[in-house]
Amino acid sequence: MVAKQMHATFGIEPADVIKISAKTGKGVEEVLQAIIDRIPPPVGEPLDPLKAFLFDSSNDFLKLEESIKRLSLTDRSVEVTRETSSALGQGCRLGFLGTLHMDVFRQRLEDEYNADVIITAPTVPYKVLHRNGKDSIVSNPTDFPEPADFASGGRAKGVEEPIVKATIIVPEKYFSAMMELVFENRGTDLEWHALDADGDTSGDGRVLMTATLPLTEIVTDFFDKLKSRSSGFASFDYEDAGYQASDMRKMTFLLNGKPVDALALIVHADNAANIGRRWVDKLFKVIPRQLFEIPIQAAIGGKVLARRTLSAMRADVTAGLYGGHYERKMKHLNNQKESKRKMKRVGQVDLPQEAFFDLLSSK
């Protein structure tokens, strides 16, 4: 009967149907023999050396690079440089006019070229001073020396970060807000003078401010904050001013005890704790809850600076139990606890791409 139904539905000849029972094991030998008889063997020479296929994503990168080049033809303000990361593989370092510009470019890559990309936090080139007298330029946080490398006997002796000479022109009534913004972003050598005629007491006169700022402090949302605090009246310009010694550290973020290379940062030691807490709070809000709890940590070396734990989603395993049945309820709850412990041990945490933009907006 079954053979006739398969013939009517799929066109399989009844003589080709093998009667098998997975419950009793009947017909298993016939299946194995049919595999040998009906499926042709691989084509090749048995005595030749062994060969294997290696699958990688090199072609995917070439497609991504071509997509970026085509898209940059319509947006000449984007700078593109090929880069290879030991943690993330091949990629491109892109220069944008701000986080909004970056988000629009990323969205066009997805919509027009179907490119699903990983975007990391913006970085600047740091100069690492080595004890052997040689200097190296490091732009990728994964290549930045660990705290142990700066200890006595380590390979690195110091770090220099790029700085800029910034010029801000702002109406006088927003002058104090601009001073606060400069100092919040580690600004130094602040000078100012009035641009308008002497004796103007209306508060509408303009002030020209100059200051030295670290480049890393202005590459994300500095310009947005400047426009916000000045109601759009302030103008901002800067020029390269070389490098200066600075106490920079590599900060890593761990989800469920596993580091996320795409989130690694290079931060100043004085701001490390605040940045760590801020980013951990953001991650706590954007990471979807799992069936197991997720510890979110910000660490420098082996020292954890901030931590929050995302609680697990709770499934009521006792919903179908009625009456007393205390022992049965405890058995179900203990089984659930053990299952969550196992899931936490092997569980993977997926970080949504939208989380990166929320993080960058509050660096």
mmCIF file of C-alpha atoms in Angstrom:
data_model
loop_
_atom_site.group_PDB
_atom_site.id
_atom_site.type_symbol
_atom_site.label_atom_id
_atom_site.label_comp_id
_atom_site.label_asym_id
_atom_site.label_seq_id
_atom_site.Cartn_x
_atom_site.Cartn_y
_atom_site.Cartn_z
ATOM 1 C CA MET A 1 0.000 0.000 0.000
ATOM 2 C CA VAL A 2 2.728 2.498 0.982
ATOM 3 C CA ALA A 3 4.775 1.597 -2.101
ATOM 4 C CA LYS A 4 1.788 2.281 -4.351
ATOM 5 C CA GLN A 5 1.182 5.650 -2.661
ATOM 6 C CA MET A 6 4.828 6.676 -3.168
ATOM 7 C CA HIS A 7 4.590 5.630 -6.820
ATOM 8 C CA ALA A 8 1.447 7.721 -7.290
ATOM 9 C CA THR A 9 2.869 10.738 -5.466
ATOM 10 C CA PHE A 10 6.566 10.795 -6.360
ATOM 11 C CA GLY A 11 6.810 8.427 -9.322
ATOM 12 C CA ILE A 12 9.032 5.954 -7.461
ATOM 13 C CA GLU A 13 8.814 2.416 -8.776
ATOM 14 C CA PRO A 14 7.442 -0.014 -6.151
ATOM 15 C CA ALA A 15 10.395 -2.343 -6.739
ATOM 16 C CA ASP A 16 12.789 0.435 -5.677
ATOM 17 C CA VAL A 17 11.058 1.053 -2.344
ATOM 18 C CA ILE A 18 12.961 -0.477 0.579
ATOM 19 C CA LYS A 19 10.837 -1.606 3.480
ATOM 20 C CA ILE A 20 12.569 -0.526 6.687
ATOM 21 C CA SER A 21 11.647 -0.096 10.340
ATOM 22 C CA ALA A 22 13.680 2.266 12.497
ATOM 23 C CA LYS A 23 12.018 0.791 15.555
ATOM 24 C CA THR A 24 12.982 -2.858 15.004
ATOM 25 C CA GLY A 25 15.966 -2.394 12.699
ATOM 26 C CA LYS A 26 14.396 -4.384 9.899
ATOM 27 C CA GLY A 27 15.731 -3.554 6.440
ATOM 28 C CA VAL A 28 18.847 -1.622 7.602
ATOM 29 C CA GLU A 29 21.189 -3.988 5.765
ATOM 30 C CA GLU A 30 19.150 -3.570 2.576
ATOM 31 C CA VAL A 31 19.492 0.215 2.856
ATOM 32 C CA LEU A 32 23.278 0.011 3.229
ATOM 33 C CA GLN A 33 23.521 -2.338 0.257
ATOM 34 C CA ALA A 34 21.286 -0.046 -1.811
ATOM 35 C CA ILE A 35 23.570 2.910 -1.038
ATOM 36 C CA ILE A 36 26.503 0.926 -2.419
ATOM 37 C CA ASP A 37 24.622 -0.272 -5.493
ATOM 38 C CA ARG A 38 22.614 2.812 -6.430
ATOM 39 C CA ILE A 39 24.884 5.753 -5.539
ATOM 40 C CA PRO A 40 27.930 6.057 -7.805
ATOM 41 C CA PRO A 41 31.295 6.246 -6.036
ATOM 42 C CA PRO A 42 33.377 9.461 -6.070
ATOM 43 C CA VAL A 43 35.358 10.026 -9.244
ATOM 44 C CA GLY A 44 39.112 10.009 -8.704
ATOM 45 C CA GLU A 45 42.269 7.968 -8.366
ATOM 46 C CA PRO A 46 42.505 6.136 -5.013
ATOM 47 C CA LEU A 47 46.305 6.069 -5.166
ATOM 48 C CA ASP A 48 46.731 9.821 -5.731
ATOM 49 C CA PRO A 49 47.668 12.135 -2.807
ATOM 50 C CA LEU A 50 44.810 13.230 -0.575
ATOM 51 C CA LYS A 51 43.178 16.544 -1.484
ATOM 52 C CA ALA A 52 40.727 18.611 0.524
ATOM 53 C CA PHE A 53 38.491 21.615 -0.034
ATOM 54 C CA LEU A 54 39.161 24.713 2.065
ATOM 55 C CA PHE A 55 36.179 27.036 2.362
ATOM 56 C CA ASP A 56 36.751 30.641 3.383
ATOM 57 C CA SER A 57 35.164 34.046 2.923
ATOM 58 C CA SER A 58 37.815 35.608 0.674
ATOM 59 C CA ASN A 59 35.336 36.028 -2.169
ATOM 60 C CA ASP A 60 32.884 37.698 0.212
ATOM 61 C CA PHE A 61 35.531 40.277 1.095
ATOM 62 C CA LEU A 62 36.260 40.978 -2.577
ATOM 63 C CA LYS A 63 32.545 41.566 -3.162
ATOM 64 C CA LEU A 64 32.401 43.865 -0.121
ATOM 65 C CA GLU A 65 35.441 45.820 -1.285
ATOM 66 C CA GLU A 66 33.953 46.239 -4.750
ATOM 67 C CA SER A 67 30.650 47.394 -3.236
ATOM 68 C CA ILE A 68 32.427 49.969 -1.061
ATOM 69 C CA LYS A 69 34.403 51.294 -4.048
ATOM 70 C CA ARG A 70 31.274 51.669 -6.158
ATOM 71 C CA LEU A 71 29.385 53.384 -3.366
ATOM 72 C CA SER A 72 32.297 55.732 -2.639
ATOM 73 C CA LEU A 73 32.152 56.927 -6.270
ATOM 74 C CA THR A 74 28.917 58.703 -5.371
ATOM 75 C CA ASP A 75 30.290 59.958 -2.037
ATOM 76 C CA ARG A 76 33.781 61.362 -2.469
ATOM 77 C CA SER A 77 34.009 62.406 1.193
ATOM 78 C CA VAL A 78 34.552 58.758 2.239
ATOM 79 C CA GLU A 79 38.173 57.627 2.564
ATOM 80 C CA VAL A 80 38.816 53.902 2.054
ATOM 81 C CA THR A 81 41.884 51.904 3.129
ATOM 82 C CA ARG A 82 42.224 48.121 3.142
ATOM 83 C CA GLU A 83 43.121 46.637 6.534
ATOM 84 C CA THR A 84 43.655 43.194 8.043
ATOM 85 C CA SER A 85 42.811 42.421 11.674
ATOM 86 C CA SER A 86 44.132 39.414 13.549
ATOM 87 C CA ALA A 87 40.744 39.060 15.258
ATOM 88 C CA LEU A 88 38.239 40.073 12.576
ATOM 89 C CA GLY A 89 40.093 39.172 9.381
ATOM 90 C CA GLN A 90 40.159 41.272 6.213
ATOM 91 C CA GLY A 91 38.275 44.533 6.110
ATOM 92 C CA CYS A 92 38.358 48.201 5.187
ATOM 93 C CA ARG A 93 39.074 51.268 7.299
ATOM 94 C CA LEU A 94 36.668 54.027 6.316
ATOM 95 C CA GLY A 95 36.741 57.720 7.112
ATOM 96 C CA PHE A 96 33.384 59.487 7.543
ATOM 97 C CA LEU A 97 32.144 62.965 8.396
ATOM 98 C CA GLY A 98 30.407 61.707 11.525
ATOM 99 C CA THR A 99 28.300 58.916 12.975
ATOM 100 C CA LEU A 100 25.231 59.919 10.947
ATOM 101 C CA HIS A 101 27.270 59.795 7.741
ATOM 102 C CA MET A 102 28.541 56.350 8.766
ATOM 103 C CA ASP A 103 25.023 55.078 9.459
ATOM 104 C CA VAL A 104 23.750 56.282 6.069
ATOM 105 C CA PHE A 105 26.702 54.663 4.269
ATOM 106 C CA ARG A 106 26.146 51.378 6.115
ATOM 107 C CA GLN A 107 22.436 51.426 5.304
ATOM 108 C CA ARG A 108 23.160 51.963 1.602
ATOM 109 C CA LEU A 109 25.576 49.030 1.630
ATOM 110 C CA GLU A 110 22.828 46.805 2.989
ATOM 111 C CA ASP A 111 20.029 48.091 0.745
ATOM 112 C CA GLU A 112 21.890 48.460 -2.565
ATOM 113 C CA TYR A 113 24.523 45.708 -2.342
ATOM 114 C CA ASN A 114 23.030 43.292 0.215
ATOM 115 C CA ALA A 115 26.221 43.563 2.302
ATOM 116 C CA ASP A 116 25.963 42.527 5.951
ATOM 117 C CA VAL A 117 28.975 44.119 7.655
ATOM 118 C CA ILE A 118 30.506 44.407 11.119
ATOM 119 C CA ILE A 119 31.174 48.001 12.173
ATOM 120 C CA THR A 120 33.629 48.713 14.969
ATOM 121 C CA ALA A 121 34.154 51.833 17.073
ATOM 122 C CA PRO A 122 36.103 54.665 15.378
ATOM 123 C CA THR A 123 39.803 54.748 16.221
ATOM 124 C CA VAL A 124 42.790 56.974 15.514
ATOM 125 C CA PRO A 125 46.442 56.010 14.938
ATOM 126 C CA TYR A 126 48.461 55.794 18.168
ATOM 127 C CA LYS A 127 52.239 55.773 18.351
ATOM 128 C CA VAL A 128 53.552 52.985 20.597
ATOM 129 C CA LEU A 129 57.079 53.545 21.917
ATOM 130 C CA HIS A 130 59.039 50.302 22.328
ATOM 131 C CA ARG A 131 61.977 49.687 24.624
ATOM 132 C CA ASN A 132 64.145 48.597 21.700
ATOM 133 C CA GLY A 133 64.013 52.156 20.363
ATOM 134 C CA LYS A 134 61.544 51.482 17.562
ATOM 135 C CA ASP A 135 58.104 53.064 17.258
ATOM 136 C CA SER A 136 54.996 51.540 15.705
ATOM 137 C CA ILE A 137 51.661 52.990 14.632
ATOM 138 C CA VAL A 138 48.643 51.100 15.985
ATOM 139 C CA SER A 139 45.121 51.845 14.763
ATOM 140 C CA ASN A 140 43.376 48.606 15.712
ATOM 141 C CA PRO A 141 42.583 48.015 19.408
ATOM 142 C CA THR A 142 43.263 44.277 19.018
ATOM 143 C CA ASP A 143 46.903 45.116 18.178
ATOM 144 C CA PHE A 144 47.335 47.537 21.098
ATOM 145 C CA PRO A 145 49.726 46.369 23.866
ATOM 146 C CA GLU A 146 48.239 44.845 26.996
ATOM 147 C CA PRO A 147 48.835 46.492 30.414
ATOM 148 C CA ALA A 148 51.472 43.854 31.192
ATOM 149 C CA ASP A 149 53.488 45.048 28.178
ATOM 150 C CA PHE A 150 53.997 48.443 29.858
ATOM 151 C CA ALA A 151 55.283 46.927 33.109
ATOM 152 C CA SER A 152 58.950 46.759 33.965
ATOM 153 C CA GLY A 153 60.589 44.464 31.460
ATOM 154 C CA GLY A 154 57.689 44.695 29.003
ATOM 155 C CA ARG A 155 58.115 45.442 25.332
ATOM 156 C CA ALA A 156 56.420 48.881 25.422
ATOM 157 C CA LYS A 157 57.433 51.948 27.403
ATOM 158 C CA GLY A 158 54.787 54.490 26.430
ATOM 159 C CA VAL A 159 52.080 55.705 24.070
ATOM 160 C CA GLU A 160 51.596 58.953 22.185
ATOM 161 C CA GLU A 161 48.196 59.987 20.858
ATOM 162 C CA PRO A 162 47.450 62.392 17.984
ATOM 163 C CA ILE A 163 46.287 65.872 18.953
ATOM 164 C CA VAL A 164 44.716 68.745 17.050
ATOM 165 C CA LYS A 165 44.657 72.506 17.350
ATOM 166 C CA ALA A 166 40.957 73.355 17.481
ATOM 167 C CA THR A 167 39.323 76.688 16.695
ATOM 168 C CA ILE A 168 35.790 77.453 17.865
ATOM 169 C CA ILE A 169 33.847 80.616 17.052
ATOM 170 C CA VAL A 170 30.751 81.014 19.192
ATOM 171 C CA PRO A 171 28.356 83.762 20.370
ATOM 172 C CA GLU A 172 29.328 85.136 23.763
ATOM 173 C CA LYS A 173 26.261 83.762 25.561
ATOM 174 C CA TYR A 174 27.355 80.189 24.719
ATOM 175 C CA PHE A 175 30.970 80.721 25.752
ATOM 176 C CA SER A 176 30.688 78.945 29.125
ATOM 177 C CA ALA A 177 28.991 75.933 27.511
ATOM 178 C CA MET A 178 31.859 75.659 25.019
ATOM 179 C CA MET A 179 34.420 75.845 27.835
ATOM 180 C CA GLU A 180 32.707 72.933 29.595
ATOM 181 C CA LEU A 181 32.653 70.925 26.357
ATOM 182 C CA VAL A 182 36.371 71.480 25.770
ATOM 183 C CA PHE A 183 37.352 70.438 29.298
ATOM 184 C CA GLU A 184 35.022 67.414 29.211
ATOM 185 C CA ASN A 185 36.997 66.166 26.212
ATOM 186 C CA ARG A 186 40.449 66.604 27.807
ATOM 187 C CA GLY A 187 41.105 69.955 26.181
ATOM 188 C CA THR A 188 44.173 72.001 27.213
ATOM 189 C CA ASP A 189 45.847 75.330 26.383
ATOM 190 C CA LEU A 190 42.491 77.091 26.117
ATOM 191 C CA GLU A 191 42.708 80.695 24.908
ATOM 192 C CA TRP A 192 40.028 83.121 23.755
ATOM 193 C CA HIS A 193 39.421 86.688 22.685
ATOM 194 C CA ALA A 194 36.464 88.749 21.474
ATOM 195 C CA LEU A 195 36.009 89.204 17.748
ATOM 196 C CA ASP A 196 33.506 92.081 17.831
ATOM 197 C CA ALA A 197 33.978 95.705 18.720
ATOM 198 C CA ASP A 198 34.819 96.685 22.277
ATOM 199 C CA GLY A 199 32.010 97.912 24.460
ATOM 200 C CA ASP A 200 29.406 95.462 23.132
ATOM 201 C CA THR A 201 27.409 94.458 26.217
ATOM 202 C CA SER A 202 24.457 92.871 24.427
ATOM 203 C CA GLY A 203 25.834 89.369 24.871
ATOM 204 C CA ASP A 204 25.563 88.763 21.122
ATOM 205 C CA GLY A 205 29.239 89.330 20.394
ATOM 206 C CA ARG A 206 31.368 86.500 19.066
ATOM 207 C CA VAL A 207 34.288 84.830 20.816
ATOM 208 C CA LEU A 208 37.151 82.979 19.143
ATOM 209 C CA MET A 209 38.446 80.066 21.207
ATOM 210 C CA THR A 210 41.540 77.960 20.550
ATOM 211 C CA ALA A 211 42.442 74.767 22.382
ATOM 212 C CA THR A 212 44.457 71.579 22.057
ATOM 213 C CA LEU A 213 42.277 68.455 21.897
ATOM 214 C CA PRO A 214 43.022 64.741 21.500
ATOM 215 C CA LEU A 215 41.876 63.555 18.086
ATOM 216 C CA THR A 216 40.133 60.532 19.614
ATOM 217 C CA GLU A 217 37.779 62.844 21.543
ATOM 218 C CA ILE A 218 36.399 64.578 18.434
ATOM 219 C CA VAL A 219 36.000 61.726 15.926
ATOM 220 C CA THR A 220 32.559 60.622 17.120
ATOM 221 C CA ASP A 221 29.932 63.005 18.487
ATOM 222 C CA PHE A 222 31.971 66.079 19.514
ATOM 223 C CA PHE A 223 30.608 68.145 16.623
ATOM 224 C CA ASP A 224 27.023 67.084 17.399
ATOM 225 C CA LYS A 225 27.444 68.138 21.039
ATOM 226 C CA LEU A 226 29.004 71.438 19.964
ATOM 227 C CA LYS A 227 26.038 72.265 17.741
ATOM 228 C CA SER A 228 23.562 71.148 20.394
ATOM 229 C CA ARG A 229 25.043 73.229 23.210
ATOM 230 C CA SER A 230 25.361 76.327 21.033
ATOM 231 C CA SER A 231 21.911 76.004 19.416
ATOM 232 C CA GLY A 232 23.683 75.578 16.089
ATOM 233 C CA PHE A 233 25.560 78.913 16.202
ATOM 234 C CA ALA A 234 29.097 77.627 16.913
ATOM 235 C CA SER A 235 31.586 76.790 14.173
ATOM 236 C CA PHE A 236 34.415 74.305 14.587
ATOM 237 C CA ASP A 237 37.660 73.756 12.728
ATOM 238 C CA TYR A 238 40.885 71.937 13.553
ATOM 239 C CA GLU A 239 44.321 71.134 12.192
ATOM 240 C CA ASP A 240 46.899 68.477 12.949
ATOM 241 C CA ALA A 241 49.225 69.278 15.866
ATOM 242 C CA GLY A 242 51.350 66.118 16.039
ATOM 243 C CA TYR A 243 51.516 63.670 18.935
ATOM 244 C CA GLN A 244 51.767 63.965 22.705
ATOM 245 C CA ALA A 245 52.457 61.418 25.461
ATOM 246 C CA SER A 246 49.300 60.012 27.012
ATOM 247 C CA ASP A 247 48.248 57.231 29.383
ATOM 248 C CA MET A 248 46.135 55.110 27.024
ATOM 249 C CA ARG A 249 44.768 51.662 27.801
ATOM 250 C CA LYS A 250 43.045 48.887 25.850
ATOM 251 C CA MET A 251 39.520 48.165 27.093
ATOM 252 C CA THR A 252 37.763 44.927 26.222
ATOM 253 C CA PHE A 253 34.119 43.978 26.697
ATOM 254 C CA LEU A 254 33.081 40.475 27.677
ATOM 255 C CA LEU A 255 29.661 38.938 27.094
ATOM 256 C CA ASN A 256 29.098 35.734 29.036
ATOM 257 C CA GLY A 257 32.828 35.688 29.789
ATOM 258 C CA LYS A 258 33.871 35.861 26.115
ATOM 259 C CA PRO A 259 35.590 38.974 24.684
ATOM 260 C CA VAL A 260 33.909 40.761 21.764
ATOM 261 C CA ASP A 261 36.722 41.989 19.507
ATOM 262 C CA ALA A 262 34.473 44.375 17.577
ATOM 263 C CA LEU A 263 33.789 46.333 20.800
ATOM 264 C CA ALA A 264 37.411 46.779 21.903
ATOM 265 C CA LEU A 265 38.432 50.381 22.655
ATOM 266 C CA ILE A 266 41.552 52.411 23.324
ATOM 267 C CA VAL A 267 40.721 54.822 26.153
ATOM 268 C CA HIS A 268 42.516 57.254 28.433
ATOM 269 C CA ALA A 269 43.168 55.863 31.903
ATOM 270 C CA ASP A 270 41.396 58.800 33.604
ATOM 271 C CA ASN A 271 38.178 58.192 31.639
ATOM 272 C CA ALA A 272 38.289 54.392 31.571
ATOM 273 C CA ALA A 273 35.907 53.770 34.484
ATOM 274 C CA ASN A 274 33.259 56.213 33.224
ATOM 275 C CA ILE A 275 33.435 54.918 29.650
ATOM 276 C CA GLY A 276 33.277 51.327 30.861
ATOM 277 C CA ARG A 277 30.166 51.956 32.964
ATOM 278 C CA ARG A 278 28.479 53.903 30.166
ATOM 279 C CA TRP A 279 29.078 51.230 27.544
ATOM 280 C CA VAL A 280 28.063 48.412 29.898
ATOM 281 C CA ASP A 281 24.794 50.241 30.640
ATOM 282 C CA LYS A 282 24.164 50.645 26.909
ATOM 283 C CA LEU A 283 24.901 46.990 26.215
ATOM 284 C CA PHE A 284 22.563 46.026 29.040
ATOM 285 C CA LYS A 285 19.727 47.854 27.270
ATOM 286 C CA VAL A 286 20.292 46.638 23.693
ATOM 287 C CA ILE A 287 21.258 42.966 24.116
ATOM 288 C CA PRO A 288 18.224 40.668 23.764
ATOM 289 C CA ARG A 289 17.506 38.527 26.810
ATOM 290 C CA GLN A 290 18.340 34.828 26.552
ATOM 291 C CA LEU A 291 17.245 31.723 28.422
ATOM 292 C CA PHE A 292 20.378 32.107 30.556
ATOM 293 C CA GLU A 293 21.747 35.131 32.408
ATOM 294 C CA ILE A 294 24.458 37.133 30.624
ATOM 295 C CA PRO A 295 27.207 38.916 32.579
ATOM 296 C CA ILE A 296 28.335 42.076 30.751
ATOM 297 C CA GLN A 297 31.811 43.274 31.754
ATOM 298 C CA ALA A 298 34.248 46.032 30.822
ATOM 299 C CA ALA A 299 37.851 45.181 31.648
ATOM 300 C CA ILE A 300 41.386 46.471 31.202
ATOM 301 C CA GLY A 301 43.802 43.591 31.377
ATOM 302 C CA GLY A 302 42.526 41.354 34.142
ATOM 303 C CA LYS A 303 40.775 44.148 36.052
ATOM 304 C CA VAL A 304 36.999 44.461 35.651
ATOM 305 C CA LEU A 305 35.929 48.124 35.746
ATOM 306 C CA ALA A 306 32.180 47.707 35.287
ATOM 307 C CA ARG A 307 29.685 44.865 35.291
ATOM 308 C CA ARG A 308 25.977 44.274 34.924
ATOM 309 C CA THR A 309 24.099 40.990 34.651
ATOM 310 C CA LEU A 310 21.259 40.611 32.177
ATOM 311 C CA SER A 311 18.760 38.301 33.831
ATOM 312 C CA ALA A 312 17.424 35.266 32.002
ATOM 313 C CA MET A 313 13.945 35.006 30.574
ATOM 314 C CA ARG A 314 11.797 33.060 33.003
ATOM 315 C CA ALA A 315 9.700 30.152 31.785
ATOM 316 C CA ASP A 316 7.105 28.959 34.289
ATOM 317 C CA VAL A 317 7.830 25.221 34.297
ATOM 318 C CA THR A 318 5.346 24.671 37.142
ATOM 319 C CA ALA A 319 2.358 26.073 35.244
ATOM 320 C CA GLY A 320 0.972 22.615 34.490
ATOM 321 C CA LEU A 321 1.229 21.387 38.075
ATOM 322 C CA TYR A 322 -1.824 21.722 40.291
ATOM 323 C CA GLY A 323 -2.411 21.181 43.960
ATOM 324 C CA GLY A 324 0.402 20.794 46.472
ATOM 325 C CA HIS A 325 2.958 18.606 44.704
ATOM 326 C CA TYR A 326 5.847 20.457 46.369
ATOM 327 C CA GLU A 327 8.378 17.776 45.479
ATOM 328 C CA ARG A 328 7.335 17.736 41.813
ATOM 329 C CA LYS A 329 7.580 21.536 41.619
ATOM 330 C CA MET A 330 11.061 21.526 43.142
ATOM 331 C CA LYS A 331 12.124 18.780 40.731
ATOM 332 C CA HIS A 332 10.981 20.844 37.736
ATOM 333 C CA LEU A 333 12.645 24.007 39.079
ATOM 334 C CA ASN A 334 15.928 22.215 39.777
ATOM 335 C CA ASN A 335 15.907 20.697 36.285
ATOM 336 C CA GLN A 336 15.332 24.149 34.813
ATOM 337 C CA LYS A 337 18.191 25.593 36.869
ATOM 338 C CA GLU A 338 20.560 22.867 35.673
ATOM 339 C CA SER A 339 19.508 23.376 32.045
ATOM 340 C CA LYS A 340 20.178 27.117 32.284
ATOM 341 C CA ARG A 341 23.573 26.413 33.833
ATOM 342 C CA LYS A 342 24.479 24.204 30.863
ATOM 343 C CA MET A 343 23.205 26.767 28.334
ATOM 344 C CA LYS A 344 25.242 29.509 29.984
ATOM 345 C CA ARG A 345 28.362 27.370 29.748
ATOM 346 C CA VAL A 346 28.074 26.875 25.979
ATOM 347 C CA GLY A 347 25.714 29.695 24.988
ATOM 348 C CA GLN A 348 26.590 32.297 22.378
ATOM 349 C CA VAL A 349 25.411 35.913 22.635
ATOM 350 C CA ASP A 350 24.519 37.709 19.399
ATOM 351 C CA LEU A 351 24.978 41.475 19.503
ATOM 352 C CA PRO A 352 22.603 43.340 17.150
ATOM 353 C CA GLN A 353 24.244 45.723 14.679
ATOM 354 C CA GLU A 354 21.971 48.519 15.923
ATOM 355 C CA ALA A 355 23.725 48.273 19.283
ATOM 356 C CA PHE A 356 26.936 49.666 17.801
ATOM 357 C CA PHE A 357 25.282 52.927 16.774
ATOM 358 C CA ASP A 358 23.721 53.370 20.215
ATOM 359 C CA LEU A 359 27.144 52.858 21.759
ATOM 360 C CA LEU A 360 28.921 55.277 19.430
ATOM 361 C CA SER A 361 26.388 58.014 20.113
ATOM 362 C CA SER A 362 27.371 58.066 23.802
ATOM 363 C CA LYS A 363 31.113 57.496 23.757
#
